[in-house]
Short mmCIF file of C-alpha atoms and ligand atoms in Angstrom, two decimals:
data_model
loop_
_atom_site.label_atom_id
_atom_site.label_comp_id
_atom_site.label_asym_id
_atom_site.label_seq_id
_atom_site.Cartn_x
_atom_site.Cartn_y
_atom_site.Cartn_z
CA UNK A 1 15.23 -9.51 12.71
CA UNK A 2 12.89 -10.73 15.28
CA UNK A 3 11.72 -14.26 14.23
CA UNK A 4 9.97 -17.03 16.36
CA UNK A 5 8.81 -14.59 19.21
CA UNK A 6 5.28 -14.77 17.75
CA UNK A 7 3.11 -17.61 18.79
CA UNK A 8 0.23 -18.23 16.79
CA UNK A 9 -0.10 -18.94 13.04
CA UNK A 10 -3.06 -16.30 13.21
CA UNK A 11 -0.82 -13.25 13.82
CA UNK A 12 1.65 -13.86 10.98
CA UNK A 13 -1.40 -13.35 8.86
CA UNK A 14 -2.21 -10.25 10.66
CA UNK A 15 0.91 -8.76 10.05
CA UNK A 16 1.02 -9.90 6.47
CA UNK A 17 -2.25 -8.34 5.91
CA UNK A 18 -1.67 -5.58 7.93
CA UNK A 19 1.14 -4.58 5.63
CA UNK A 20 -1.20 -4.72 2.58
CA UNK A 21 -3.96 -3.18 3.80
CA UNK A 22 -3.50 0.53 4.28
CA UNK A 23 -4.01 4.00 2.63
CA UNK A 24 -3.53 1.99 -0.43
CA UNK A 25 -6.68 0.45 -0.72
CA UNK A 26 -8.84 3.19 1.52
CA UNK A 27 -7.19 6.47 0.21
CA UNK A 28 -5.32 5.55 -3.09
CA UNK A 29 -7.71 2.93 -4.36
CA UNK A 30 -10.82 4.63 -4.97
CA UNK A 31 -9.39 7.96 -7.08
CA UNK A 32 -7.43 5.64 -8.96
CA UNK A 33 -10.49 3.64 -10.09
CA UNK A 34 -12.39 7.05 -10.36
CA UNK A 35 -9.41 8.35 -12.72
CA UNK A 36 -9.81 5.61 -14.72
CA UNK A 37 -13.41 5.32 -14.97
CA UNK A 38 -14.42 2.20 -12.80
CA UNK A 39 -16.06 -0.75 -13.70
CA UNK A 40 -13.46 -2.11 -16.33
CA UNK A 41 -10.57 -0.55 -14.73
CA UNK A 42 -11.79 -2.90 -11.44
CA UNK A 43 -11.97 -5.83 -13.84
CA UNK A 44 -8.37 -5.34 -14.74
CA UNK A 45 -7.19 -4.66 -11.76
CA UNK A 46 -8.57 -7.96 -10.05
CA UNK A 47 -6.98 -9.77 -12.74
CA UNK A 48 -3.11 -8.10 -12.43
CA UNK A 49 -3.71 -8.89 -8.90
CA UNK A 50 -4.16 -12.70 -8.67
CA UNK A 51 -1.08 -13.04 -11.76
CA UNK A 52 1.16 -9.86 -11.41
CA UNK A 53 0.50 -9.42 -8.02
CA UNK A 54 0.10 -12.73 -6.86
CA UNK A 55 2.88 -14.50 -8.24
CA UNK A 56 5.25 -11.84 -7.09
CA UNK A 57 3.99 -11.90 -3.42
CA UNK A 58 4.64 -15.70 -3.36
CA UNK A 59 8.15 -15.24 -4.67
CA UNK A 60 8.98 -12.66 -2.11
CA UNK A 61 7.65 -14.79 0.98
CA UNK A 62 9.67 -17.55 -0.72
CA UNK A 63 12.81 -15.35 -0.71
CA UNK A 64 12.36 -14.81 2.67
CA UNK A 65 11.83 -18.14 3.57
CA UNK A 66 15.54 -19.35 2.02
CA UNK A 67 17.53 -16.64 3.16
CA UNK A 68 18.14 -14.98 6.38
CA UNK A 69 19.47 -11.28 4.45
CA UNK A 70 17.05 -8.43 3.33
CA UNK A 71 16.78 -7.46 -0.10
CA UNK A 72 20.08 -5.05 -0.17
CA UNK A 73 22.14 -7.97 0.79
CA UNK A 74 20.80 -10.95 -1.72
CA UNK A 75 21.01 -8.52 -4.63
CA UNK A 76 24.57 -8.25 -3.78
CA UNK A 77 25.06 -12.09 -2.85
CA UNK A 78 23.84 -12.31 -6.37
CA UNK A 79 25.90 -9.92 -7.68
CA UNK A 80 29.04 -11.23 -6.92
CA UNK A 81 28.10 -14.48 -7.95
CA UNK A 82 27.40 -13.39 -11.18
CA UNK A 83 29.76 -10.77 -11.46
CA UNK A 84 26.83 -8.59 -12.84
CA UNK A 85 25.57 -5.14 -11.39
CA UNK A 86 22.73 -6.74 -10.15
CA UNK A 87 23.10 -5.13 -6.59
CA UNK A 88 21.48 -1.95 -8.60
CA UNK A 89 18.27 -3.40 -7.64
CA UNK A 90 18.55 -3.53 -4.30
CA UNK A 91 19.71 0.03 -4.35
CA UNK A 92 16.42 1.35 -6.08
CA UNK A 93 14.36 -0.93 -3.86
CA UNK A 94 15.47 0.85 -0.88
CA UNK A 95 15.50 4.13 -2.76
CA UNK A 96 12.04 3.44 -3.27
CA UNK A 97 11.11 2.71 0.00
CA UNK A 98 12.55 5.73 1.46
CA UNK A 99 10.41 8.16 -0.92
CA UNK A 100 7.32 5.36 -0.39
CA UNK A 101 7.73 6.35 3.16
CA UNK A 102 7.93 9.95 2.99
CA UNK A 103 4.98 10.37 0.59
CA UNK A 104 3.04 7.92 2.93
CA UNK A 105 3.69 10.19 5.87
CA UNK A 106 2.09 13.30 4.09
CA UNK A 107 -1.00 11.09 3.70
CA UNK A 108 -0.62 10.32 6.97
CA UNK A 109 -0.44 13.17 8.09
CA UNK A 110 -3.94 13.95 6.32
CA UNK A 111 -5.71 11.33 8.43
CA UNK A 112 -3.77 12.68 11.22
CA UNK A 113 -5.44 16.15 10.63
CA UNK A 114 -8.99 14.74 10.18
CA UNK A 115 -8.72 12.89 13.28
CA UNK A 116 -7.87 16.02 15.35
CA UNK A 117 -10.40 17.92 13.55
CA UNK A 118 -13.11 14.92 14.53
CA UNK A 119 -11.83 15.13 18.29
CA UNK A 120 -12.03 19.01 18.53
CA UNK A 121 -15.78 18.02 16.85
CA UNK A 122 -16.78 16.43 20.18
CA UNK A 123 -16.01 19.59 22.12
CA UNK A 124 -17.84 21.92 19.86
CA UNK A 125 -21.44 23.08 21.11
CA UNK A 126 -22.75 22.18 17.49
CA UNK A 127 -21.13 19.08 16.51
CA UNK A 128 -23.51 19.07 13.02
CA UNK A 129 -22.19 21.98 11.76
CA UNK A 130 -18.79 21.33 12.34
CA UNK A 131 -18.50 18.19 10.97
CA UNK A 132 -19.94 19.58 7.89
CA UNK A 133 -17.50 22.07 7.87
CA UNK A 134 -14.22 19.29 7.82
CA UNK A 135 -12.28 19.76 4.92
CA UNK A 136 -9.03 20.07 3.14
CA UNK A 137 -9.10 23.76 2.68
CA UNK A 138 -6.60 24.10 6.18
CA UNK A 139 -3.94 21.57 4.48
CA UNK A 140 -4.08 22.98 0.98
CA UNK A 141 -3.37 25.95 2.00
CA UNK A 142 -0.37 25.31 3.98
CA UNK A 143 2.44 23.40 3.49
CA UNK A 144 4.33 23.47 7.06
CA UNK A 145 1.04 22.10 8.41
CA UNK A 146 1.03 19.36 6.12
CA UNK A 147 5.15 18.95 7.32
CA UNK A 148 4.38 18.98 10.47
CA UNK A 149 1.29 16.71 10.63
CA UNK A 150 3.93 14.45 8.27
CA UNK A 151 6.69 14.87 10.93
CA UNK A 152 4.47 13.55 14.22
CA UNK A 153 3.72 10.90 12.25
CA UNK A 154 7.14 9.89 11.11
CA UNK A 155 8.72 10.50 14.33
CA UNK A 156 6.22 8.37 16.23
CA UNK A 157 6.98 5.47 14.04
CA UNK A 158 10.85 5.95 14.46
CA UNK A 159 10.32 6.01 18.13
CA UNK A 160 8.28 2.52 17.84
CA UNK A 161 10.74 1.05 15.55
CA UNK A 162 13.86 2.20 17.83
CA UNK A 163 12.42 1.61 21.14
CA UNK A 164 11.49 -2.33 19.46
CA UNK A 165 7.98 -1.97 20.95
CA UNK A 166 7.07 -2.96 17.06
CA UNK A 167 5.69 -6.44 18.17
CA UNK A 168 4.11 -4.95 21.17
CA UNK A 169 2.67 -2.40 18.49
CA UNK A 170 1.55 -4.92 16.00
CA UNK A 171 -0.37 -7.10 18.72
CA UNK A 172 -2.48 -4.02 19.76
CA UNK A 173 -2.94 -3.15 15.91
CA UNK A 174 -3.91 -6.38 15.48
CA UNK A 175 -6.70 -6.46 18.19
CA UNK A 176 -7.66 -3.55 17.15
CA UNK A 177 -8.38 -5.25 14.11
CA UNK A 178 -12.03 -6.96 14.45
CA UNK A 179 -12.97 -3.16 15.79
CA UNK A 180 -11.94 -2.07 12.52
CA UNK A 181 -13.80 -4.77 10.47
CA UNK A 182 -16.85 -3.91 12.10
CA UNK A 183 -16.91 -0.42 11.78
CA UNK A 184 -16.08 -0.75 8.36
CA UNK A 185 -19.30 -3.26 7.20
CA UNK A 186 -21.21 -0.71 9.10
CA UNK A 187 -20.18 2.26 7.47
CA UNK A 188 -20.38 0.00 4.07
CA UNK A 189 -24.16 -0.52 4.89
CA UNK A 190 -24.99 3.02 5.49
CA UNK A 191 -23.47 4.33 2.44
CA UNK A 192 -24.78 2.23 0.44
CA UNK A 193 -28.10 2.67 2.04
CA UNK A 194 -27.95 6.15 -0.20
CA UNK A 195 -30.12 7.13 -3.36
CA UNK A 196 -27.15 6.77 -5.34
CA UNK A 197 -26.27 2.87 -4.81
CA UNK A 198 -27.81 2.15 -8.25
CA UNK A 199 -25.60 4.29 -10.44
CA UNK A 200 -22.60 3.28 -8.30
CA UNK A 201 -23.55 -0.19 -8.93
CA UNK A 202 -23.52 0.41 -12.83
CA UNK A 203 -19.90 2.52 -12.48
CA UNK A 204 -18.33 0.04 -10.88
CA UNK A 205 -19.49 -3.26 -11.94
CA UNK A 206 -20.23 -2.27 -15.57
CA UNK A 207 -17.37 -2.98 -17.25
CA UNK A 208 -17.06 0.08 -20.56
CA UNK A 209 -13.86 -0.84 -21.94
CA UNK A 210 -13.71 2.11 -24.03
CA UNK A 211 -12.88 4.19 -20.53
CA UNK A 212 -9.61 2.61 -20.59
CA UNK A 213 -6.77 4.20 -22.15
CA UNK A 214 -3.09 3.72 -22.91
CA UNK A 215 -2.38 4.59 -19.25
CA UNK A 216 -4.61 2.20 -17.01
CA UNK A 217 -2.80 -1.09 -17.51
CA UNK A 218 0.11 0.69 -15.84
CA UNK A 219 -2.31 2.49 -12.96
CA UNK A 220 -3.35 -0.96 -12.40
CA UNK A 221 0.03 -2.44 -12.32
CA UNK A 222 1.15 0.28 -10.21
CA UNK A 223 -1.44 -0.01 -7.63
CA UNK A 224 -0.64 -3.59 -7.33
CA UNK A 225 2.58 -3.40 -6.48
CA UNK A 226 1.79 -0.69 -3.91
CA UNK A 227 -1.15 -2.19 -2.59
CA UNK A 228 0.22 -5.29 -1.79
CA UNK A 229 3.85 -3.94 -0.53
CA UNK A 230 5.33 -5.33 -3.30
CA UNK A 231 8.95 -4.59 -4.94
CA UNK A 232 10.79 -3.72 -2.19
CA UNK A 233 11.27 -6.89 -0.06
CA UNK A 234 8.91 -6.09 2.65
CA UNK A 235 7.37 -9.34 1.97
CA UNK A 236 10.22 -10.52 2.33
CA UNK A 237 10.97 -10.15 5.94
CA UNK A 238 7.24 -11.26 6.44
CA UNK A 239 8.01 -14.57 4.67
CA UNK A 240 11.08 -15.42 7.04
CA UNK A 241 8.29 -14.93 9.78
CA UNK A 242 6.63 -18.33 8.38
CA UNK A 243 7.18 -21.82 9.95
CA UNK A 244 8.45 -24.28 7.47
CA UNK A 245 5.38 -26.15 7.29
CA UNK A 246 3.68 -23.24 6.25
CA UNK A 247 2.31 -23.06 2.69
CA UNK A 248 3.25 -20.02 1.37
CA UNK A 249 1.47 -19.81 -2.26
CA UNK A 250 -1.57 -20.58 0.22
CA UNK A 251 -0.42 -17.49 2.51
CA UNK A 252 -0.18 -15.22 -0.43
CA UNK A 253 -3.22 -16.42 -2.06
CA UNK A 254 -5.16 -16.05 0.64
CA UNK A 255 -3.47 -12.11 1.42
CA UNK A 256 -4.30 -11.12 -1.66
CA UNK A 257 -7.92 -12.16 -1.18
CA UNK A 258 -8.44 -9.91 1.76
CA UNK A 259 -6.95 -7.24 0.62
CA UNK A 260 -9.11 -6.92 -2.62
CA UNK A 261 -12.21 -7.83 -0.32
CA UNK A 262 -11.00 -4.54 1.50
CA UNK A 263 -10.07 -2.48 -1.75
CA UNK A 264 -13.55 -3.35 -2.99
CA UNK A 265 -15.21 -2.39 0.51
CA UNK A 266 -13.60 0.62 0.15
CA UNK A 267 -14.89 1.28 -3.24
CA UNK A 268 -18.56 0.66 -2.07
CA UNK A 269 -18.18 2.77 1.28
CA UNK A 270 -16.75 5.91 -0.62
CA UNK A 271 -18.69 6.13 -4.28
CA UNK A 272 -22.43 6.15 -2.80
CA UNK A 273 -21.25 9.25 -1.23
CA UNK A 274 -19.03 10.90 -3.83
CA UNK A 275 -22.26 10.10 -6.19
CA UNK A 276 -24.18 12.58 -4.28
CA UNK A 277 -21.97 15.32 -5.63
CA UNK A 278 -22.49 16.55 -9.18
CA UNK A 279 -19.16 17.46 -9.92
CA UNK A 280 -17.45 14.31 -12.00
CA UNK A 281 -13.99 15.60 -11.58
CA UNK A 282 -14.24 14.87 -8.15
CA UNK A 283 -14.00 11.67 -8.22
CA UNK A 284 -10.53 11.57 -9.89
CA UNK A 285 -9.17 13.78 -6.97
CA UNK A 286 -6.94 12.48 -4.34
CA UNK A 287 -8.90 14.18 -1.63
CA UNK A 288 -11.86 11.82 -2.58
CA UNK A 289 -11.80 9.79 0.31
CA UNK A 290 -11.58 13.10 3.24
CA UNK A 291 -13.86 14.95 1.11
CA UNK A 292 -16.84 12.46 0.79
CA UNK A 293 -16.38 11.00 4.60
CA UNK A 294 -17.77 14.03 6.79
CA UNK A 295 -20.97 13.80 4.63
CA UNK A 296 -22.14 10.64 5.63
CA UNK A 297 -20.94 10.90 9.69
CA UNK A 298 -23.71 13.85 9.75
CA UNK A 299 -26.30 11.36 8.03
CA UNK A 300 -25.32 9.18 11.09
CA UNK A 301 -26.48 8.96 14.59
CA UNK A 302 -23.56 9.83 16.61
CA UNK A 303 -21.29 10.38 13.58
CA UNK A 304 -19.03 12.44 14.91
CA UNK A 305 -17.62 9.27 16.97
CA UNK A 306 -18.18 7.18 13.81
CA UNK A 307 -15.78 9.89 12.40
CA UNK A 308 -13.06 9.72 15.37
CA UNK A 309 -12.74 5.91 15.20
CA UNK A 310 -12.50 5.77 11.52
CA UNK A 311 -10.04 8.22 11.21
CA UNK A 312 -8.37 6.62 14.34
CA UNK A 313 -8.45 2.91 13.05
CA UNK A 314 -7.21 4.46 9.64
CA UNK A 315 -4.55 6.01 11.26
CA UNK A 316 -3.24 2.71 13.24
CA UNK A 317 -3.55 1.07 9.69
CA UNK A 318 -1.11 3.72 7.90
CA UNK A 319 1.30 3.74 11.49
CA UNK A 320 1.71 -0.08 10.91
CA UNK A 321 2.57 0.29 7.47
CA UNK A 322 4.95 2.92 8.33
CA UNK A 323 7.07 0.93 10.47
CA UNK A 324 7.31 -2.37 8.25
CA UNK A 325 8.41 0.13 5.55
CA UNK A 326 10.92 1.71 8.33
CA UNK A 327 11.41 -1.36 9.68
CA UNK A 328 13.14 -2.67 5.98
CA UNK A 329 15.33 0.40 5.33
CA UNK A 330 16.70 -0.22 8.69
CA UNK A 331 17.25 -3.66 8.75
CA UNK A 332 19.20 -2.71 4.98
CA UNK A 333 20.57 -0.31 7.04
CA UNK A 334 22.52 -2.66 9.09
CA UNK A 335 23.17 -5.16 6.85
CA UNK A 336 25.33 -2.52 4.96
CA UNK A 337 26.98 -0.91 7.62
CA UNK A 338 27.50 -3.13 10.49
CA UNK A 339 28.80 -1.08 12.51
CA UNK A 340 25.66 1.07 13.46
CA UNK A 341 22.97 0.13 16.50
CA UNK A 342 19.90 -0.28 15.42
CA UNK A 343 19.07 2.92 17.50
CA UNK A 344 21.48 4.93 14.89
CA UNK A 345 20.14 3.12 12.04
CA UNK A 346 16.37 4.07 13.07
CA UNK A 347 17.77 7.86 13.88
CA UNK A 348 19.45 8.11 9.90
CA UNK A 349 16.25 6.64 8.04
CA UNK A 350 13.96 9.16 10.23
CA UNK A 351 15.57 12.42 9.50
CA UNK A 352 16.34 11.21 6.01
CA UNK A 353 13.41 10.74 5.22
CA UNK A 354 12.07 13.43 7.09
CA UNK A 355 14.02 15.60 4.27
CA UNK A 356 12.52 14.20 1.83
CA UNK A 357 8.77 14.96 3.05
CA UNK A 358 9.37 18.43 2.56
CA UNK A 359 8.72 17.83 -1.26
CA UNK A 360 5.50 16.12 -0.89
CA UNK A 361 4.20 18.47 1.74
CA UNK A 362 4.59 21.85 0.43
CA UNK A 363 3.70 20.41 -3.12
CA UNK A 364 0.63 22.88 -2.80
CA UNK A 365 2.08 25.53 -1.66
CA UNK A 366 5.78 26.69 -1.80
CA UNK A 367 6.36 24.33 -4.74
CA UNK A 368 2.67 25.07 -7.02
CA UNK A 369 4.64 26.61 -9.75
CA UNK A 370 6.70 23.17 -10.64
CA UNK A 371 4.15 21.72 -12.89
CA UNK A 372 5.37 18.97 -15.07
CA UNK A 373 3.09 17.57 -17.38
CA UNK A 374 0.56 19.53 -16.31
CA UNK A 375 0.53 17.91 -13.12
CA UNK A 376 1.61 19.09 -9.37
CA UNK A 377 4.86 17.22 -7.70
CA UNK A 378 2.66 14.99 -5.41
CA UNK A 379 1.05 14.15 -8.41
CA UNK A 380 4.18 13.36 -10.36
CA UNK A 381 6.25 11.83 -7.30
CA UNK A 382 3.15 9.19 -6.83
CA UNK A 383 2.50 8.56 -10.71
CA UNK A 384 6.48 7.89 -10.91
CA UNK A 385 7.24 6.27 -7.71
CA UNK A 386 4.17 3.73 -8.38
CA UNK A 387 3.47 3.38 -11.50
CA UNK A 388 7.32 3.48 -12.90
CA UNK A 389 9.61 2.75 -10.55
CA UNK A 390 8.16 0.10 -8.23
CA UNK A 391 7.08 -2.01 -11.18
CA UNK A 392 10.62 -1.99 -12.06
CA UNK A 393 11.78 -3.01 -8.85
CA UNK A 394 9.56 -5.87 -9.17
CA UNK A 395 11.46 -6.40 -12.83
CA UNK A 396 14.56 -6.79 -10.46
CA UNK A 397 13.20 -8.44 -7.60
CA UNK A 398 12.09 -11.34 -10.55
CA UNK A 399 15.41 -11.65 -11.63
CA UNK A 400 16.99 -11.51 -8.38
CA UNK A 401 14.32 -14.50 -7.35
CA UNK A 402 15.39 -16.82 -9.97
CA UNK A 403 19.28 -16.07 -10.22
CA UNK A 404 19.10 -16.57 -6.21
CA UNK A 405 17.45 -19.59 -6.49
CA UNK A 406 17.87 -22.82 -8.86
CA UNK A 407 15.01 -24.90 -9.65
CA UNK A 408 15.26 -27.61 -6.44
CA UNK A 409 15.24 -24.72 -3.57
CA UNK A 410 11.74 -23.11 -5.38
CA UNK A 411 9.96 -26.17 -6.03
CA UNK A 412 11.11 -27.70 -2.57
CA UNK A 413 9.67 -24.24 -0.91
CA UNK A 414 7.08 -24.21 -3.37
CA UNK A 415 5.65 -27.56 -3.10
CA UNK A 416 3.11 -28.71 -0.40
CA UNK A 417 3.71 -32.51 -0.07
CA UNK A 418 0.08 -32.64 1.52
CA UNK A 419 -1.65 -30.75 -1.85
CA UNK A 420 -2.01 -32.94 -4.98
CA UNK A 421 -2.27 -29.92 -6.96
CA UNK A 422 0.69 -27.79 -5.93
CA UNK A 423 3.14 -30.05 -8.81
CA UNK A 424 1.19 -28.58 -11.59
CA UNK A 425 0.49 -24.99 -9.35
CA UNK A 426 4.54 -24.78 -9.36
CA UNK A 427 4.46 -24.89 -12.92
CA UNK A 428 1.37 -22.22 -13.69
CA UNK A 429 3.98 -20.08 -11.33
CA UNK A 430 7.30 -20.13 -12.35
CA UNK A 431 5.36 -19.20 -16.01
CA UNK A 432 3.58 -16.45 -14.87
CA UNK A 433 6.54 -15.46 -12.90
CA UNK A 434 9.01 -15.59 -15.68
CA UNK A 435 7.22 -14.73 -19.01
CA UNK A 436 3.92 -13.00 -18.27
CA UNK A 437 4.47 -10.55 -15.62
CA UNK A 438 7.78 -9.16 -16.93
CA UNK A 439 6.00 -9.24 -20.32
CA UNK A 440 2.90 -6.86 -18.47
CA UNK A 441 4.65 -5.02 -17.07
CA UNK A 442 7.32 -3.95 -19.74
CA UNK A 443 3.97 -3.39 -22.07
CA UNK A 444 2.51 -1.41 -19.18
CA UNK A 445 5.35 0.91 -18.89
CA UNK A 446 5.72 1.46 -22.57
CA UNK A 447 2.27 1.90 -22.97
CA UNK A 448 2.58 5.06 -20.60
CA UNK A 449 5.24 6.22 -22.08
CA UNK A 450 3.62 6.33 -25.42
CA UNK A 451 0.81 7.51 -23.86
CA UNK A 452 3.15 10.47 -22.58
CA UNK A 453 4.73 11.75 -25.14
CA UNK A 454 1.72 11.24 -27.69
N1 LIG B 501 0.37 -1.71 1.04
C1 LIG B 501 0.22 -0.57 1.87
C2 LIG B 501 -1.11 0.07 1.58
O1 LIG B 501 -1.84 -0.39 0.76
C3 LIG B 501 1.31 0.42 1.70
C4 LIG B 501 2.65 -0.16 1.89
C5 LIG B 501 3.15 -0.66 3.03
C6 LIG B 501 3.63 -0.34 0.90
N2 LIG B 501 4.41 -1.15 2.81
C7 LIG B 501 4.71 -0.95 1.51
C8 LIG B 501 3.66 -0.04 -0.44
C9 LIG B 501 5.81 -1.29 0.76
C10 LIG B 501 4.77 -0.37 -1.17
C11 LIG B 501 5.83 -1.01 -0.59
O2 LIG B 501 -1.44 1.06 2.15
#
């Protein structure tokens, strides 16, 4: 693991933040608040966020922090202490992340398509028009596309991870950064610059309750976890990245922070223009985000390169998430078998995962007949991969925390010696940590379950 190569304080945020913010809060994050009708849905989610969420993220930086190993190798320090199967956790965390990966690299591969489709834009003798004309119908109608698109995407990131230009990655993500942030609060302002700003306004900060259902404490649960690349110990390796006079309830504190200010940007860039649509289903749909973009770059001056740098910048954001996800398995790679290069280890987690991108990708197409619960398998694979399974993993990654460490190494890691407040802090935390956000999410999951089978 590369450790003590970066400089500055600054860039371990970056990267931190970098790894949160993604397709997670641009792409997944509006449909998810459309699905479940927005304003209170938002409410709840901020909440699960700064407990759930946030107490989680600390105790993963923490874990990383103590221990040198990724998250295969302390579940099974643990379990041989203990002489309980608690190495199962580690197994489903990297499970999970190798599925994560795949059905982020379809989504990728979406971007991927939009941003070719904006660059062929440039060339075309009536820009206007085509832009308009940008849409999903090419990728819904073929799988092997979407694979392919997928495939680039993948394979770039394996090349980054096995060449190690990572860092030299990350540092050119990261200036592209302030780019990003700019284009962004533009492309807020214009949208919301729309008719429709008031009734988005209403849907998303009027919180109706009775739009909940038995579901949404899970969605929101779920899209925690994801959102803030939780349950699978990527954190982890980002803690280790820390100096030890680093406060690390402050660093996830203020991570979490930013990436809601960016989930809620999001929200206000893409509703003004799904608004202008009459169709309500829409909103629920995971193509939200590429349908609703191409209408405001034609509203906009020179939108077609609006268009290519969005797409572009979105693009960098889901290539750096990539690779910290790829980064992870391999690094569990080689703590398991030591006897593979890193080189091999990169090569295995690409074309496994490639394989399992076929599922994802031809979800549409070659696999439209496999409905369960009247849903498609992209559908499925996210709703069970997020909103089951990686809540799960955070179950484990909980217990792992505390049965890894006793009391003195959490409050000693805990603990800023500077901050008066961080004795009683420690104690709000291990609370939360212990009793509430097992006790959510075990009530989320059942809830869903009821809501299931009812
Ligand atoms: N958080 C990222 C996003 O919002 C996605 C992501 C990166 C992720 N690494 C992860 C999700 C690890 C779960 C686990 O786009």
């Amino acid at each position: 693991m590369r450790r003590g190569s970066w400089a500055s304080r600054f860039s371990f945020y970056l990267l931190a933040v970098g790894s949160a913010c993604g397709l997670g809060n641009i792409w997944r994050f509006p449909h998810v608040v459309g699905e479940n009708g927005g304003g209170a849905f938002l409410l709840l989610y901020i909440f699960l966020a700064f407990t759930v969420g946030l107490s989680i993220l600390v105790a993963e930086l923490i874990m990383g922090r103590s221990g040198e190993h990724g998250i295969l190798k302390i579940s099974r320090l643990v379990s041989v202490q203990q002489k309980k199967p608690f190495y199962w956790f580690g197994r489903l965390s990297l499970l999970i992340s190798v599925v994560i990966l795949a059905y982020y690299s379809v989504i990728s591969g979406w971007v991927l398509h939009y941003l070719t489709q904006f660059l062929v834009g440039l060339f075309n003798e009536d820009r206007l028009t085509y832009i308009s004309s940008i849409d999903m119908t090419a990728l819904k109608n073929s799988g092997s596309l979407q694979f392919a698109l997928a495939s680039v995407h993948l394979l770039l990131c394996g090349l980054v991870v096995a060449r190690g230009v990572v860092e030299r990655f990350e540092k050119i993500f990261t200036r592209m950064l302030p780019i990003l942030v700019i284009l962004f609060i533009i492309l807020v302002m214009r949208s919301f610059s729309l008719d429709t700003t008031s009734d988005v306004l209403r849907f998303l900060f009027y919180p109706d309750f009775s739009k909940l259902n038995l579901s949404s404490l899970g969605r929101a649960i779920g899209h925690v976890f994801f959102t803030l690349s939780l349950g699978m110990g990527i954190m982890v390796t980002y803690g280790s990245y820390f100096k030890d006079n680093e406060h690390l309830p402050s660093v996830g504190f203020r991570v979490t922070v930013i990436d809601t200010i960016v989930s809620i940007m999001a929200l206000l860039l893409i509703f003004p223009i799904a608004f202008l649509s009459e169709s309500n289903h829409y909103f629920t749909d995971p193509a939200l985000l590429f349908g609703s973009l191409p209408r405001l770059f034609v509203k906009i001056p020179y939108g077609e390169f609006f268009g290519l740098l969005f797409f572009l910048c979105l693009w960098l954001a889901a290539v750096n998430a990539s690779i910290g996800l790829m980064e992870a398995l391999v690094a569990n790679l080689k703590d398991k078998y030591s006897k593979v290069s890193r080189n091999q280890a990169t090569l295995l987690a690409t074309i496994g995962v490639l394989f399992i991108t076929i599922i994802p990708a031809y979800s549409g197409t070659l696999f439209s007949k496999l409905k369960v619960f009247n849903q498609s398998v992209i559908e499925n694979l996210d709703s069970v991969l997020i909103n089951y399974l990686l809540p799960i993993a955070g179950l484990g990654l909980i217990i792992i925390f505390f049965k890894s460490l006793n009391d003195t190494d959490r409050r000693g890691k805990f603990i800023d010696a500077k901050g008066k407040n961080s004795q009683a802090m420690y104690h709000h935390w291990v609370w939360v940590l212990k009793w509430f956000s097992p006790a959510l999410i075990i009530l989320a999951i059942a809830l869903q379950l009821i809501n299931l089978i009812k």
